Short mmCIF file of C-alpha atoms in Angstrom, two decimals:
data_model
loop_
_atom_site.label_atom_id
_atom_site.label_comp_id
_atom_site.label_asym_id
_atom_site.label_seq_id
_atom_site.Cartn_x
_atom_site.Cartn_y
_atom_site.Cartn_z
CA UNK A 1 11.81 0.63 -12.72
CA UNK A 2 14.08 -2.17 -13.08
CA UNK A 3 12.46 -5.68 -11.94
CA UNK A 4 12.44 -5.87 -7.78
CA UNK A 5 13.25 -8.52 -5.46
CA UNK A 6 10.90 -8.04 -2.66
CA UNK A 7 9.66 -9.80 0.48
CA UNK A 8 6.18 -9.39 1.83
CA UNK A 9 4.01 -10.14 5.28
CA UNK A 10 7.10 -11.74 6.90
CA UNK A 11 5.69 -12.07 10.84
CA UNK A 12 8.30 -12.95 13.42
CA UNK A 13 8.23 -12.86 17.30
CA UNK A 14 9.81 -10.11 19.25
CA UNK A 15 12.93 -11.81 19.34
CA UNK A 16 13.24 -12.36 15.40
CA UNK A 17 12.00 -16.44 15.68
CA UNK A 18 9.32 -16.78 11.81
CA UNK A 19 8.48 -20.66 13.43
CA UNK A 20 9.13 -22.37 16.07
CA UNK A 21 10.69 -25.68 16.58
CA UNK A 22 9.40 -29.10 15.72
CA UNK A 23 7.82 -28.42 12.48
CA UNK A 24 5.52 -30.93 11.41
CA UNK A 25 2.45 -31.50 8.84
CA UNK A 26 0.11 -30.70 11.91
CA UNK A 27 2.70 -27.90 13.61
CA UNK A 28 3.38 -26.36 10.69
CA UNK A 29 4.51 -23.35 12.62
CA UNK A 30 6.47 -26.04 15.50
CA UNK A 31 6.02 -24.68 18.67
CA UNK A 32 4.53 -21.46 17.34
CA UNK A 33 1.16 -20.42 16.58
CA UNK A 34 0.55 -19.34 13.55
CA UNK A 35 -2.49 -17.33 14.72
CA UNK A 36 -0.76 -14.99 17.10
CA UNK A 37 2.41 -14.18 14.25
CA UNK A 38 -0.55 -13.50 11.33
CA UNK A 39 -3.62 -12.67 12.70
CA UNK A 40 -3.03 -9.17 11.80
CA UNK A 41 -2.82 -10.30 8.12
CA UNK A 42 -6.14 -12.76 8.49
CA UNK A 43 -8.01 -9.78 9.31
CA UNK A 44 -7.11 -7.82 6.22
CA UNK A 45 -9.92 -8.17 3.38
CA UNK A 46 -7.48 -9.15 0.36
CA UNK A 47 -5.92 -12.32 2.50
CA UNK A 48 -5.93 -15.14 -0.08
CA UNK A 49 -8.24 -17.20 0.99
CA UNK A 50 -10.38 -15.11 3.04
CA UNK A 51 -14.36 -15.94 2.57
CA UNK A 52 -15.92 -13.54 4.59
CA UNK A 53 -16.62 -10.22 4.26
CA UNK A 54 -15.57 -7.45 7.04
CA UNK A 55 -11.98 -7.50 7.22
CA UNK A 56 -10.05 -4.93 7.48
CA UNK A 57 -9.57 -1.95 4.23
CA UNK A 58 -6.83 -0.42 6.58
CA UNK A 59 -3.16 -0.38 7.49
CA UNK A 60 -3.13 -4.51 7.27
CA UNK A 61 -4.85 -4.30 3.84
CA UNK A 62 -2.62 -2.22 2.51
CA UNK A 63 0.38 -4.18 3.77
CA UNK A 64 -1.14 -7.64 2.35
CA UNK A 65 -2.34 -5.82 -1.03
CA UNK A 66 1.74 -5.57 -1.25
CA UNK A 67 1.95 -9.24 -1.56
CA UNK A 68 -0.13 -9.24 -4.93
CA UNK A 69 1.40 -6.57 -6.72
CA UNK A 70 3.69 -6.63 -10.05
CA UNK A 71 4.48 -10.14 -8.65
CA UNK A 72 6.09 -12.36 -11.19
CA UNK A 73 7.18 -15.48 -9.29
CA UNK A 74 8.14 -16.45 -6.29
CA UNK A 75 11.06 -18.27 -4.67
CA UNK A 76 10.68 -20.27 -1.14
CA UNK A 77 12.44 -22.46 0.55
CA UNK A 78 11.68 -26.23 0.92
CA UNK A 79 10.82 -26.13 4.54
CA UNK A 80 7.81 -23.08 3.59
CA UNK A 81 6.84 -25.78 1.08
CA UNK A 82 6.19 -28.95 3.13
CA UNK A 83 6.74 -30.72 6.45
CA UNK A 84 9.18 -33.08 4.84
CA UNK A 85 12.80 -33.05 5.14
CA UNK A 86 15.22 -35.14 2.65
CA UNK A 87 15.01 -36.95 -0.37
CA UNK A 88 11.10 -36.82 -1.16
CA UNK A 89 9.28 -40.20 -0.18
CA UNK A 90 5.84 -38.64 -0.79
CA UNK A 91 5.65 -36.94 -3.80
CA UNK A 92 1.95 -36.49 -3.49
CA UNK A 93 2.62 -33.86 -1.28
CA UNK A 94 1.68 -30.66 -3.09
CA UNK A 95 2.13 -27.88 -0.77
CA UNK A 96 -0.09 -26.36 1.98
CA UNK A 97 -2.73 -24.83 -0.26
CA UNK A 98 -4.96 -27.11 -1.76
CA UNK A 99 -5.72 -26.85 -5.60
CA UNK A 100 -5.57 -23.15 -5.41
CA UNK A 101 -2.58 -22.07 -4.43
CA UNK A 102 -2.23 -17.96 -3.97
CA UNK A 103 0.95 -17.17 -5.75
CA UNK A 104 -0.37 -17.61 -9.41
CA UNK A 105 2.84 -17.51 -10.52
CA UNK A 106 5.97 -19.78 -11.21
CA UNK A 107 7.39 -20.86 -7.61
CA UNK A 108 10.95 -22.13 -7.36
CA UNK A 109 11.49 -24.23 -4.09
CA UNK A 110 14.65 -24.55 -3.30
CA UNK A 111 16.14 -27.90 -2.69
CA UNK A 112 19.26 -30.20 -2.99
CA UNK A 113 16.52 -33.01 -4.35
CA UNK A 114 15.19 -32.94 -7.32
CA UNK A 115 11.68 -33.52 -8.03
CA UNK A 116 9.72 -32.87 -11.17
CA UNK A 117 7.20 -29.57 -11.89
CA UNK A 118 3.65 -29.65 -11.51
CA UNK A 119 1.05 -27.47 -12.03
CA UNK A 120 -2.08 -26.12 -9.64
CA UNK A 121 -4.46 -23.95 -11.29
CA UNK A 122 -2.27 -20.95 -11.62
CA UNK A 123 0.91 -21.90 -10.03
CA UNK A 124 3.25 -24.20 -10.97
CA UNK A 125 6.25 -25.46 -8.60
CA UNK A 126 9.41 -25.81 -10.35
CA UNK A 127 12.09 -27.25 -7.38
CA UNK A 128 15.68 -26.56 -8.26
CA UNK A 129 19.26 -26.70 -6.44
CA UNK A 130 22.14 -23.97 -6.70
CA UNK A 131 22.90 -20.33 -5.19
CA UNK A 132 20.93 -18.07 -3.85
CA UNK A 133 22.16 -15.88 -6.89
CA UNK A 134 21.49 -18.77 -9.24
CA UNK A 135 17.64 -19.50 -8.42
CA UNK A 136 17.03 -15.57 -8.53
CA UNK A 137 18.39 -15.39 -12.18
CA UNK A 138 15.53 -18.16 -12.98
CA UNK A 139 13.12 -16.40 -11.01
CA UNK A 140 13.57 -13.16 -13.15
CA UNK A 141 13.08 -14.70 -16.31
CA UNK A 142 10.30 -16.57 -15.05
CA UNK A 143 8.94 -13.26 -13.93
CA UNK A 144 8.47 -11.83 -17.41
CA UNK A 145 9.49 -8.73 -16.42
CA UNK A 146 7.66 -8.56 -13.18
CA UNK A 147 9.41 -8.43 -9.67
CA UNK A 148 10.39 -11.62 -7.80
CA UNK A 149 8.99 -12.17 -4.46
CA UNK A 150 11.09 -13.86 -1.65
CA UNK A 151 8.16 -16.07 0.46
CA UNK A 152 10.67 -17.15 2.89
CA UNK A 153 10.76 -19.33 5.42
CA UNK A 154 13.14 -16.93 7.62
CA UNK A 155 15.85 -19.30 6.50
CA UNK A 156 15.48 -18.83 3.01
CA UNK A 157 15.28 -15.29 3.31
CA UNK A 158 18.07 -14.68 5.11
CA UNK A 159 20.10 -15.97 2.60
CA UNK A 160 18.78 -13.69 0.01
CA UNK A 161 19.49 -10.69 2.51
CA UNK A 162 23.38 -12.16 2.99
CA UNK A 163 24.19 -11.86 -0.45
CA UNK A 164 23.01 -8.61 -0.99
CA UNK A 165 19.99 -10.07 -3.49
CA UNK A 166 17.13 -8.21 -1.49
CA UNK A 167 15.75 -4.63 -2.52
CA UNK A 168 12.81 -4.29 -0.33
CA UNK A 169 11.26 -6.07 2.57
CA UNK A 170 8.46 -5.91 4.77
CA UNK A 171 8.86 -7.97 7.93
CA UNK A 172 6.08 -8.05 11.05
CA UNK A 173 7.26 -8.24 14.55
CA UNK A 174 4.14 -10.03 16.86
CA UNK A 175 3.90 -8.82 20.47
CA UNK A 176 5.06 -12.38 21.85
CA UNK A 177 8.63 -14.48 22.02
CA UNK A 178 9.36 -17.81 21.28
CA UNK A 179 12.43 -18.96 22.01
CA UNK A 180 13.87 -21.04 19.71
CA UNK A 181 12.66 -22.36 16.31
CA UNK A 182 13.43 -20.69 12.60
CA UNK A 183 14.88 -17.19 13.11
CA UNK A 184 15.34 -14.31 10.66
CA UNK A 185 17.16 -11.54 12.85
CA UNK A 186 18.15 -11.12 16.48
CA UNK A 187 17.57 -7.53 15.61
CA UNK A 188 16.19 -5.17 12.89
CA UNK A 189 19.77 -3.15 13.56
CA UNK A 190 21.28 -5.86 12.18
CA UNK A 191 20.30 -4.97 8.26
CA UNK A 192 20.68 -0.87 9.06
CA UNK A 193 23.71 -1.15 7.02
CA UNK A 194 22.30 -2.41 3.96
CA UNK A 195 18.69 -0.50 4.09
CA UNK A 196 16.70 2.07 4.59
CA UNK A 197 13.77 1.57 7.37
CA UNK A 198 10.53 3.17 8.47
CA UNK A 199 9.39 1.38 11.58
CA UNK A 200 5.62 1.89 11.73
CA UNK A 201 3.72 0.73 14.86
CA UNK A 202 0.29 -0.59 14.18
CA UNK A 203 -2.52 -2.63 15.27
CA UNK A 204 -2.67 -4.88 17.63
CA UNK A 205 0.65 -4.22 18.96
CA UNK A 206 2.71 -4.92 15.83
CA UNK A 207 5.07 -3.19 14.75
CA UNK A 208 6.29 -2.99 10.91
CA UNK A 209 9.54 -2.99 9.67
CA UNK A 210 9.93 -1.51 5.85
CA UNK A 211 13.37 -1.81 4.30
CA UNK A 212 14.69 -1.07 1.35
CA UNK A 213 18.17 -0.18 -0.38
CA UNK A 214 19.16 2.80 -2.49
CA UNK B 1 -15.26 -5.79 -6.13
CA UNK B 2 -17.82 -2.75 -6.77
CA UNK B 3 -16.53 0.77 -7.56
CA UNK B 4 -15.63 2.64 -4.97
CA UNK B 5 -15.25 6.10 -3.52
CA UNK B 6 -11.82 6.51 -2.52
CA UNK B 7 -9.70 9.73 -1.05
CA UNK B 8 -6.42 9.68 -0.47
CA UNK B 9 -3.55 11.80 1.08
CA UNK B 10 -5.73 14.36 2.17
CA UNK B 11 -2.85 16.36 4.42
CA UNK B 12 -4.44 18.61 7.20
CA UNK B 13 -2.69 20.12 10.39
CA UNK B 14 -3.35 18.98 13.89
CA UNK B 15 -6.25 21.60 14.02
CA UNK B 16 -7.70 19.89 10.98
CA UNK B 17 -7.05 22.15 7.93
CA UNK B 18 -6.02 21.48 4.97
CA UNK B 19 -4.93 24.71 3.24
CA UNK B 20 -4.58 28.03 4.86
CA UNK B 21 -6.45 31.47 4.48
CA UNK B 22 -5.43 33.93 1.66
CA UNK B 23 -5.28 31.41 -1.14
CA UNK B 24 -3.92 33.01 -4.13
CA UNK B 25 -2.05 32.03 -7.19
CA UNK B 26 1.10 32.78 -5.32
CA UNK B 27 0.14 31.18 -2.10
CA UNK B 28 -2.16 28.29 -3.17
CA UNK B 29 -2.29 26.86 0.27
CA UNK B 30 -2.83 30.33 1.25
CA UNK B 31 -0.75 31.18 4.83
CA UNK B 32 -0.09 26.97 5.22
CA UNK B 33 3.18 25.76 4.03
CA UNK B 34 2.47 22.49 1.71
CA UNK B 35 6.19 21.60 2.24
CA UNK B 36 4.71 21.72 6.45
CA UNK B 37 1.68 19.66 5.16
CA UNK B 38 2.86 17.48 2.62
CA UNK B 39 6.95 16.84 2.89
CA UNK B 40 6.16 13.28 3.92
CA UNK B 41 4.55 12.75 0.60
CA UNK B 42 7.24 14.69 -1.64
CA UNK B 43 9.73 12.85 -0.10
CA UNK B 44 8.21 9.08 -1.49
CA UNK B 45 10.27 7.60 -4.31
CA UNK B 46 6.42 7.38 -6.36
CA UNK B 47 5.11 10.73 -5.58
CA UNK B 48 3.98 12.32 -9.23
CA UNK B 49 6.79 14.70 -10.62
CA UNK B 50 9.28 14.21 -8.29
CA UNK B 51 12.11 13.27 -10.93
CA UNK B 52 15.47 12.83 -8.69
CA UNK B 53 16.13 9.03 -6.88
CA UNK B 54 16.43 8.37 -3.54
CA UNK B 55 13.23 9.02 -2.78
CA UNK B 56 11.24 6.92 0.50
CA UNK B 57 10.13 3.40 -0.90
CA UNK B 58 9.13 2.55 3.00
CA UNK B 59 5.60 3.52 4.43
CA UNK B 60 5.22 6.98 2.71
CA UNK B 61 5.46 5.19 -0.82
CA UNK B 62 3.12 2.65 0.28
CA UNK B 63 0.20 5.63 0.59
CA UNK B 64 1.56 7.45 -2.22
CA UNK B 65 0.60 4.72 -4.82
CA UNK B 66 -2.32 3.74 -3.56
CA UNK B 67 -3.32 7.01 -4.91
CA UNK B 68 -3.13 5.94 -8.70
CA UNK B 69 -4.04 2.48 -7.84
CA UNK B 70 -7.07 1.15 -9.92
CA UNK B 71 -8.54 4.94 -10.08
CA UNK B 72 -11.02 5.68 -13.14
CA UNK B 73 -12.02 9.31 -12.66
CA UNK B 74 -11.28 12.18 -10.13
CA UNK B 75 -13.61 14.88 -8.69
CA UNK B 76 -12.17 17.87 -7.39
CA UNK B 77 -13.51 21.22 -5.75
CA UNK B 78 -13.01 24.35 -7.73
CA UNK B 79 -11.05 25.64 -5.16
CA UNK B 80 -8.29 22.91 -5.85
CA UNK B 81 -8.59 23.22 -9.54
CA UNK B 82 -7.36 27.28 -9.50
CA UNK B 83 -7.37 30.64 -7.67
CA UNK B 84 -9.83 32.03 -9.09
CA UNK B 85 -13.35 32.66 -7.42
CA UNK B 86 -16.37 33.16 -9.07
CA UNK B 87 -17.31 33.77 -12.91
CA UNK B 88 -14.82 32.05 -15.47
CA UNK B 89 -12.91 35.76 -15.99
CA UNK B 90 -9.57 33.79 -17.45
CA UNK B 91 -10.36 30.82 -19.42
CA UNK B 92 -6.09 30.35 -20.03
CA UNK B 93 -5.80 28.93 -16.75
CA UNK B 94 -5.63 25.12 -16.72
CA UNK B 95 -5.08 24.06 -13.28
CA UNK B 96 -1.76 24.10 -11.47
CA UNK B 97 -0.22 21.15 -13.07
CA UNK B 98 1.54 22.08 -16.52
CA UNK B 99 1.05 20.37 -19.50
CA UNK B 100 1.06 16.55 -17.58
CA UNK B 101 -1.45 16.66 -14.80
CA UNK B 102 -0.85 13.47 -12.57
CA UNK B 103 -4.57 12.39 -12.91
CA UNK B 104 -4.30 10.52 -16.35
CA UNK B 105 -8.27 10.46 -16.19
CA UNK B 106 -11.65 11.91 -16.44
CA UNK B 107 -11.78 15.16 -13.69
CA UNK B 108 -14.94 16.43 -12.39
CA UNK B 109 -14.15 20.15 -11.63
CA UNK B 110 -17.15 20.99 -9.28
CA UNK B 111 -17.97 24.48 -10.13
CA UNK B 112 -21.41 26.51 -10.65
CA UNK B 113 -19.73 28.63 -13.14
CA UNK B 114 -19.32 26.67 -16.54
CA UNK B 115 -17.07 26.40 -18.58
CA UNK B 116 -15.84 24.03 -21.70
CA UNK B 117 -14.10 20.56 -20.89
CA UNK B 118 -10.81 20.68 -22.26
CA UNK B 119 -7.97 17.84 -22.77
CA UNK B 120 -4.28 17.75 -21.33
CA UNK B 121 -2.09 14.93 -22.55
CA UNK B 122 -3.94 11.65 -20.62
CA UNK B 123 -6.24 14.55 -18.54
CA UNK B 124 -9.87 15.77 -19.25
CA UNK B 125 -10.93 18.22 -17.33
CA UNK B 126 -14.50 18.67 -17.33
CA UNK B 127 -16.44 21.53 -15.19
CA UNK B 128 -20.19 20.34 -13.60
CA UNK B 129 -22.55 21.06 -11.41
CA UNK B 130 -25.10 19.88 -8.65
CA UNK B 131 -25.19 17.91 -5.75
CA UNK B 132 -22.19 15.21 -5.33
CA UNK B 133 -24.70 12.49 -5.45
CA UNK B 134 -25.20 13.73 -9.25
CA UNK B 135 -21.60 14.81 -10.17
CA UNK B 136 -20.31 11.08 -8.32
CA UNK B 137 -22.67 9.52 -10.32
CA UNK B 138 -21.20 11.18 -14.07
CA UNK B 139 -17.88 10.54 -12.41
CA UNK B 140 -18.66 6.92 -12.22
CA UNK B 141 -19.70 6.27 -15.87
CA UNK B 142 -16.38 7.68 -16.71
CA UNK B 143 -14.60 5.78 -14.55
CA UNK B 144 -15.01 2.42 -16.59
CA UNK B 145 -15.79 0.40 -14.09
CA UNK B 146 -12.78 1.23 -12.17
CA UNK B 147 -12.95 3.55 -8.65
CA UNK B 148 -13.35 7.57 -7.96
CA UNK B 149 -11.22 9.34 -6.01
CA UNK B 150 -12.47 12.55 -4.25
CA UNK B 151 -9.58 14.68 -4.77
CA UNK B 152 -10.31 17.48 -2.61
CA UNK B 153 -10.04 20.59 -1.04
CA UNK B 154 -11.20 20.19 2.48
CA UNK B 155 -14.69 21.32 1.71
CA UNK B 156 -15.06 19.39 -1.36
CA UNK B 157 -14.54 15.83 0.38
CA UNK B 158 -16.49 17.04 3.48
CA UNK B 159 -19.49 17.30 1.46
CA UNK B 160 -19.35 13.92 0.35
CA UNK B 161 -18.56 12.61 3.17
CA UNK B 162 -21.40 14.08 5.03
CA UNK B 163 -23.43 12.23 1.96
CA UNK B 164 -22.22 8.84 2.74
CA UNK B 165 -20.81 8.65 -0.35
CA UNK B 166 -16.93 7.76 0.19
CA UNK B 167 -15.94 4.52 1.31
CA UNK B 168 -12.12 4.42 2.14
CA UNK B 169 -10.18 7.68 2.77
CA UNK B 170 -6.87 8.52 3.84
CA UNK B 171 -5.67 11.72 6.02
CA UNK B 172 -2.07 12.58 7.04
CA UNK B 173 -2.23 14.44 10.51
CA UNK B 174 0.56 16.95 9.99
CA UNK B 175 2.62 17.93 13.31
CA UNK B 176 1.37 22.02 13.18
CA UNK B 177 -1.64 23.95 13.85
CA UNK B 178 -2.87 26.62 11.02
CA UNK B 179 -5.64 28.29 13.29
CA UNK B 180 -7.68 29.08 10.04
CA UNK B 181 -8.39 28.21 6.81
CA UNK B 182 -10.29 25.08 4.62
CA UNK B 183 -10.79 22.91 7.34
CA UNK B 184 -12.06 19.20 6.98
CA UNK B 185 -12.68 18.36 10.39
CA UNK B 186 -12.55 19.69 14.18
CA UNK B 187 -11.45 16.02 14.92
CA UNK B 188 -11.13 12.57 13.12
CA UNK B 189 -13.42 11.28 15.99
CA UNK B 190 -16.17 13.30 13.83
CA UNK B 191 -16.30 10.34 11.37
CA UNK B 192 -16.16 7.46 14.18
CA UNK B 193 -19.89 6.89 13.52
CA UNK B 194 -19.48 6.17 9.63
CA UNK B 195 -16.00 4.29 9.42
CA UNK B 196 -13.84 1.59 10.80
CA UNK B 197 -10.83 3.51 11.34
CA UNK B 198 -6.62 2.68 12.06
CA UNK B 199 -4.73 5.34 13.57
CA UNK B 200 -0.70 4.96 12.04
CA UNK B 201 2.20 6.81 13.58
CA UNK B 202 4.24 7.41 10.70
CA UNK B 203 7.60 9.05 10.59
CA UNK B 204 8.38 12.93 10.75
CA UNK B 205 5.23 13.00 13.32
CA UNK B 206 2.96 12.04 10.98
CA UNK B 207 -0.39 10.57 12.06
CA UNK B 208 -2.03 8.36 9.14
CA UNK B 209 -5.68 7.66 9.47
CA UNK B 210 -7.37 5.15 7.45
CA UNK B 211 -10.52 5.19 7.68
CA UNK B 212 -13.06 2.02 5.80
CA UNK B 213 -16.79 1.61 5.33
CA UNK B 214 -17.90 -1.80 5.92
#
């Protein structure tokens, strides 16, 4: 199969919101808790990051095993990257995820200010200006033949999904609304004319939403 | 992580059976219909043989592949390997799956009847006997270090699950009742004691259960 362009473990609140509002190095959700959108995914044994043994080998397992697979880079947006907005002041800032980051991959954050690469164990950022369409045709070749993943945040992705770039997504609604903040949808109907869709309840009140096109 | 003992897509009706009475080489779910049992698998885009597109890349895909993933070696119940009963009368008969079997592995046929191993393209078929402590344990050599799925029928995976031996195992809880037949279970709530367990509404009335040992 031709190389994918997929989205994984998206959580949003019942009425579409990924974060909340004020997002900030110790918010990095805003308003939101990150806890009640993910906790699903915590729970599943493969989580990156996950030390302790007894998580869930079910439904959330196999959803979060998703993220991993035939995964060649990834593309985010700057806001999933860091707390900071503008021209970068701080370039020590490395991310959220220590000196182990789980995408092992190239990762492309998008930006209008350039910064240089750098490398964390198995992951280096590259951060790059342009299209949608433009940063997905370095993605591929970065991906060595591999699929590209879309990490969001909700803006990011939306984007993607506008101009047509997605092929399949996976996106978690949480059993609790927020508002305001960083949203991906007012409604799963609105991408019925571009996908197909299983909606598959599951525990702990979420519900997934799998898309993908013809 | 260790090897483990995996089954997947194990179909079975509400009533808990997975083929019929009468099998036959004409009816080899004897009276079931697999298209009643198993349409929600046919129907996903990575289901082995299916060669047209369009196919479900949603949640029926998702359990489809997990059925190739990181699998070493297969046992199977004679029953699933042929129609025939008893002494090897028709050594011509290899199995129901043409000259490409989707198993691409070692198979442990579990018969007390023997009968000479023999290759097809990436398949060996093997026939053995004894208890499935002793067959899981050849299975596992042969699985280089990769896991086993217990491929069935009904009575075949009951036995090893009333072994402990399996540690994850997926059923599909199809929306009819066959009355009679190979039956794994009177209920799912049998193996409540032995597994962690998700319960997954999935679409065309499907009811996934995923069932993990800690």
């Amino acid at each position: 199969m031709a190389q994918q362009v997929r989205a994984h473990n998206i959580a949003v609140s019942r009425d579409g919101y990924a974060a909340g509002e004020g997002q900030s190095l110790e918010r990095p959700f805003g308003h939101a808790d990150p806890r009640q959108l993910m906790s699903w995914a915590f729970e599943a044994e493969s989580f990156p990051g996950r030390d302790e043994p007894g998580g869930s080998r079910g439904f959330a397992d196999l959803l979060v095993r998703e993220f991993h697979r035939n995964v060649g880079a990834e593309i985010m947006g700057r806001n999933k990257f860091g707390p900071q907005r503008g021209p970068w002041t701080d370039e020590e800032w490395q991310g959220w995820w220590g000196d182990e980051p789980p995408f092992r991959t190239p990762v492309f954050v998008m930006t209008h200010h350039p910064r240089p690469s750098f490398t964390l164990s198995d992951t280096t950022f590259h951060f790059v200006s342009g299209e949608p369409a433009e940063v997905l045709e370095q993605a591929l070749a970065a991906a060595d033949g591999k699929d590209v993943r879309i990490g969001g945040g909700a803006q990011t992705l939306r984007q993607f999904l506008d101009a047509g770039l997605v092929d399949t997504l996976h996106v978690a609604v949480a059993p609790l609304e927020l508002g305001a903040g960083s949203r991906l949808w007012e409604s799963p109907d609105e991408l019925e004319d571009r996908f197909r869709h299983d909606v598959v309840p599951g525990p702990h009140e979420m519900v997934h939403h799998l898309f993908w096109r013809e």
